[in-house]
Amino acid sequence: MIPLLIGEAWAMLDIFEKVFWYIAIPASVLGILSVLLTLLGGDIGADVEADALDGGLGYFSFKSIIMFFAAFGWVGIIAARAGLPRFWVVVLALLAGVIAGLLFALMFRAMRNLSENANITSLESTIGEYGKVYLPIPAERGGIGK
């Protein structure tokens, strides 16, 4: 019974609204998978930032583009269902997509800046620098610290 109702509802939609559904569903699935993989420590690997496009700001990443399309699709569906003129549906969907993409990019950029790299690339770069030790370092090379 439910598949029939879904099929009937789908058949009643015009092509304009179907386009938003075709965009919203795959983008949402990819976005959810991408966020889950990121939270679980993995990554899709396609999060290569297009530094040439945005001057190194890091806004154009796989995740932010997917979130743009997800917000674009869902806001387009909602606005079309509300009976707004098609021009305003597209304008609102584009605006929501840009805002979602930028917010998502800024959020992940802030999270990436929280990480700390404590690797020493060369011992010469540490001369004269201050550091924090976890175990005391004995004087006159009397032992090792950490």
GROMACS .gro file of C-alpha atoms in nm:
model
  146
    1MET     CA    1   0.000   0.000   0.000
    2ILE     CA    2   0.276   0.247   0.093
    3PRO     CA    3   0.479   0.197  -0.229
    4LEU     CA    4   0.163   0.270  -0.423
    5LEU     CA    5   0.109   0.591  -0.230
    6ILE     CA    6   0.470   0.696  -0.282
    7GLY     CA    7   0.446   0.615  -0.652
    8GLU     CA    8   0.126   0.814  -0.684
    9ALA     CA    9   0.273   1.110  -0.497
   10TRP     CA   10   0.587   1.096  -0.714
   11ALA     CA   11   0.378   1.089  -1.032
   12MET     CA   12   0.189   1.398  -0.920
   13LEU     CA   13   0.507   1.606  -0.878
   14ASP     CA   14   0.612   1.832  -1.162
   15ILE     CA   15   0.963   1.807  -1.306
   16PHE     CA   16   1.073   2.125  -1.124
   17GLU     CA   17   1.017   1.970  -0.782
   18LYS     CA   18   1.153   1.630  -0.890
   19VAL     CA   19   1.487   1.794  -0.975
   20PHE     CA   20   1.519   1.913  -0.615
   21TRP     CA   21   1.442   1.560  -0.492
   22TYR     CA   22   1.705   1.417  -0.729
   23ILE     CA   23   1.959   1.657  -0.580
   24ALA     CA   24   1.856   1.638  -0.212
   25ILE     CA   25   1.849   1.262  -0.156
   26PRO     CA   26   2.192   1.161  -0.298
   27ALA     CA   27   2.358   1.469  -0.147
   28SER     CA   28   2.207   1.391   0.193
   29VAL     CA   29   2.318   1.027   0.180
   30LEU     CA   30   2.672   1.126   0.077
   31GLY     CA   31   2.679   1.399   0.343
   32ILE     CA   32   2.571   1.164   0.620
   33LEU     CA   33   2.826   0.902   0.513
   34SER     CA   34   3.100   1.165   0.491
   35VAL     CA   35   3.025   1.302   0.839
   36LEU     CA   36   3.004   0.954   0.991
   37LEU     CA   37   3.335   0.853   0.835
   38THR     CA   38   3.497   1.172   0.960
   39LEU     CA   39   3.363   1.122   1.314
   40LEU     CA   40   3.478   0.758   1.314
   41GLY     CA   41   3.829   0.859   1.216
   42GLY     CA   42   3.812   0.766   0.851
   43ASP     CA   43   3.764   0.988   0.554
   44ILE     CA   44   3.642   0.956   0.200
   45GLY     CA   45   3.976   1.086   0.080
   46ALA     CA   46   3.815   1.328  -0.163
   47ASP     CA   47   3.841   1.618   0.080
   48VAL     CA   48   4.106   1.784  -0.132
   49GLU     CA   49   4.068   2.156  -0.112
   50ALA     CA   50   4.078   2.352  -0.432
   51ASP     CA   51   4.327   2.611  -0.311
   52ALA     CA   52   4.361   2.754  -0.660
   53LEU     CA   53   3.991   2.840  -0.661
   54ASP     CA   54   3.961   3.011  -0.326
   55GLY     CA   55   4.308   3.146  -0.261
   56GLY     CA   56   4.393   2.884   0.002
   57LEU     CA   57   4.093   2.958   0.227
   58GLY     CA   58   3.979   2.596   0.216
   59TYR     CA   59   3.610   2.655   0.147
   60PHE     CA   60   3.579   2.426  -0.155
   61SER     CA   61   3.602   2.079  -0.010
   62PHE     CA   62   3.407   1.764  -0.085
   63LYS     CA   63   3.204   1.797   0.234
   64SER     CA   64   3.112   2.163   0.187
   65ILE     CA   65   3.003   2.103  -0.173
   66ILE     CA   66   2.790   1.805  -0.068
   67MET     CA   67   2.631   2.016   0.208
   68PHE     CA   68   2.563   2.291  -0.046
   69PHE     CA   69   2.367   2.048  -0.263
   70ALA     CA   70   2.184   1.891   0.032
   71ALA     CA   71   2.065   2.229   0.163
   72PHE     CA   72   1.988   2.346  -0.191
   73GLY     CA   73   1.771   2.041  -0.253
   74TRP     CA   74   1.580   2.037   0.074
   75VAL     CA   75   1.513   2.412   0.082
   76GLY     CA   76   1.404   2.392  -0.281
   77ILE     CA   77   1.158   2.115  -0.195
   78ILE     CA   78   1.020   2.306   0.102
   79ALA     CA   79   0.989   2.634  -0.088
   80ALA     CA   80   0.825   2.463  -0.387
   81ARG     CA   81   0.579   2.287  -0.156
   82ALA     CA   82   0.500   2.623   0.005
   83GLY     CA   83   0.381   2.745  -0.334
   84LEU     CA   84   0.642   3.015  -0.388
   85PRO     CA   85   0.714   3.130  -0.743
   86ARG     CA   86   0.987   2.926  -0.911
   87PHE     CA   87   1.227   3.220  -0.924
   88TRP     CA   88   1.211   3.263  -0.544
   89VAL     CA   89   1.238   2.888  -0.491
   90VAL     CA   90   1.568   2.884  -0.680
   91VAL     CA   91   1.693   3.201  -0.508
   92LEU     CA   92   1.612   3.065  -0.160
   93ALA     CA   93   1.762   2.726  -0.243
   94LEU     CA   94   2.084   2.884  -0.373
   95LEU     CA   95   2.108   3.110  -0.069
   96ALA     CA   96   2.054   2.820   0.171
   97GLY     CA   97   2.309   2.610  -0.017
   98VAL     CA   98   2.576   2.880  -0.004
   99ILE     CA   99   2.515   2.942   0.366
  100ALA     CA  100   2.522   2.569   0.449
  101GLY     CA  101   2.835   2.510   0.245
  102LEU     CA  102   3.020   2.802   0.404
  103LEU     CA  103   2.910   2.714   0.758
  104PHE     CA  104   3.015   2.353   0.710
  105ALA     CA  105   3.350   2.456   0.561
  106LEU     CA  106   3.413   2.699   0.848
  107MET     CA  107   3.317   2.436   1.104
  108PHE     CA  108   3.555   2.174   0.964
  109ARG     CA  109   3.827   2.433   0.916
  110ALA     CA  110   3.795   2.529   1.284
  111MET     CA  111   3.804   2.162   1.386
  112ARG     CA  112   4.112   2.104   1.171
  113ASN     CA  113   4.285   2.399   1.342
  114LEU     CA  114   4.227   2.232   1.679
  115SER     CA  115   4.475   1.958   1.597
  116GLU     CA  116   4.832   1.996   1.708
  117ASN     CA  117   5.140   1.862   1.537
  118ALA     CA  118   5.420   1.788   1.781
  119ASN     CA  119   5.653   1.621   1.536
  120ILE     CA  120   6.007   1.752   1.517
  121THR     CA  121   6.129   1.763   1.160
  122SER     CA  122   6.490   1.846   1.245
  123LEU     CA  123   6.681   1.889   1.568
  124GLU     CA  124   6.838   2.212   1.438
  125SER     CA  125   6.495   2.374   1.429
  126THR     CA  126   6.458   2.319   1.806
  127ILE     CA  127   6.770   2.511   1.912
  128GLY     CA  128   6.672   2.815   2.116
  129GLU     CA  129   6.304   2.717   2.123
  130TYR     CA  130   6.093   2.662   2.432
  131GLY     CA  131   5.905   2.340   2.486
  132LYS     CA  132   5.705   2.152   2.744
  133VAL     CA  133   5.842   1.828   2.886
  134TYR     CA  134   5.642   1.553   3.050
  135LEU     CA  135   5.925   1.397   3.250
  136PRO     CA  136   6.214   1.603   3.386
  137ILE     CA  137   6.530   1.609   3.177
  138PRO     CA  138   6.838   1.549   3.396
  139ALA     CA  139   7.126   1.795   3.363
  140GLU     CA  140   7.456   1.713   3.196
  141ARG     CA  141   7.295   1.442   2.982
  142GLY     CA  142   7.246   1.231   3.290
  143GLY     CA  143   6.935   1.066   3.145
  144ILE     CA  144   6.647   1.127   2.911
  145GLY     CA  145   6.323   1.314   2.949
  146LYS     CA  146   6.001   1.295   2.762
   0.00000   0.00000   0.00000
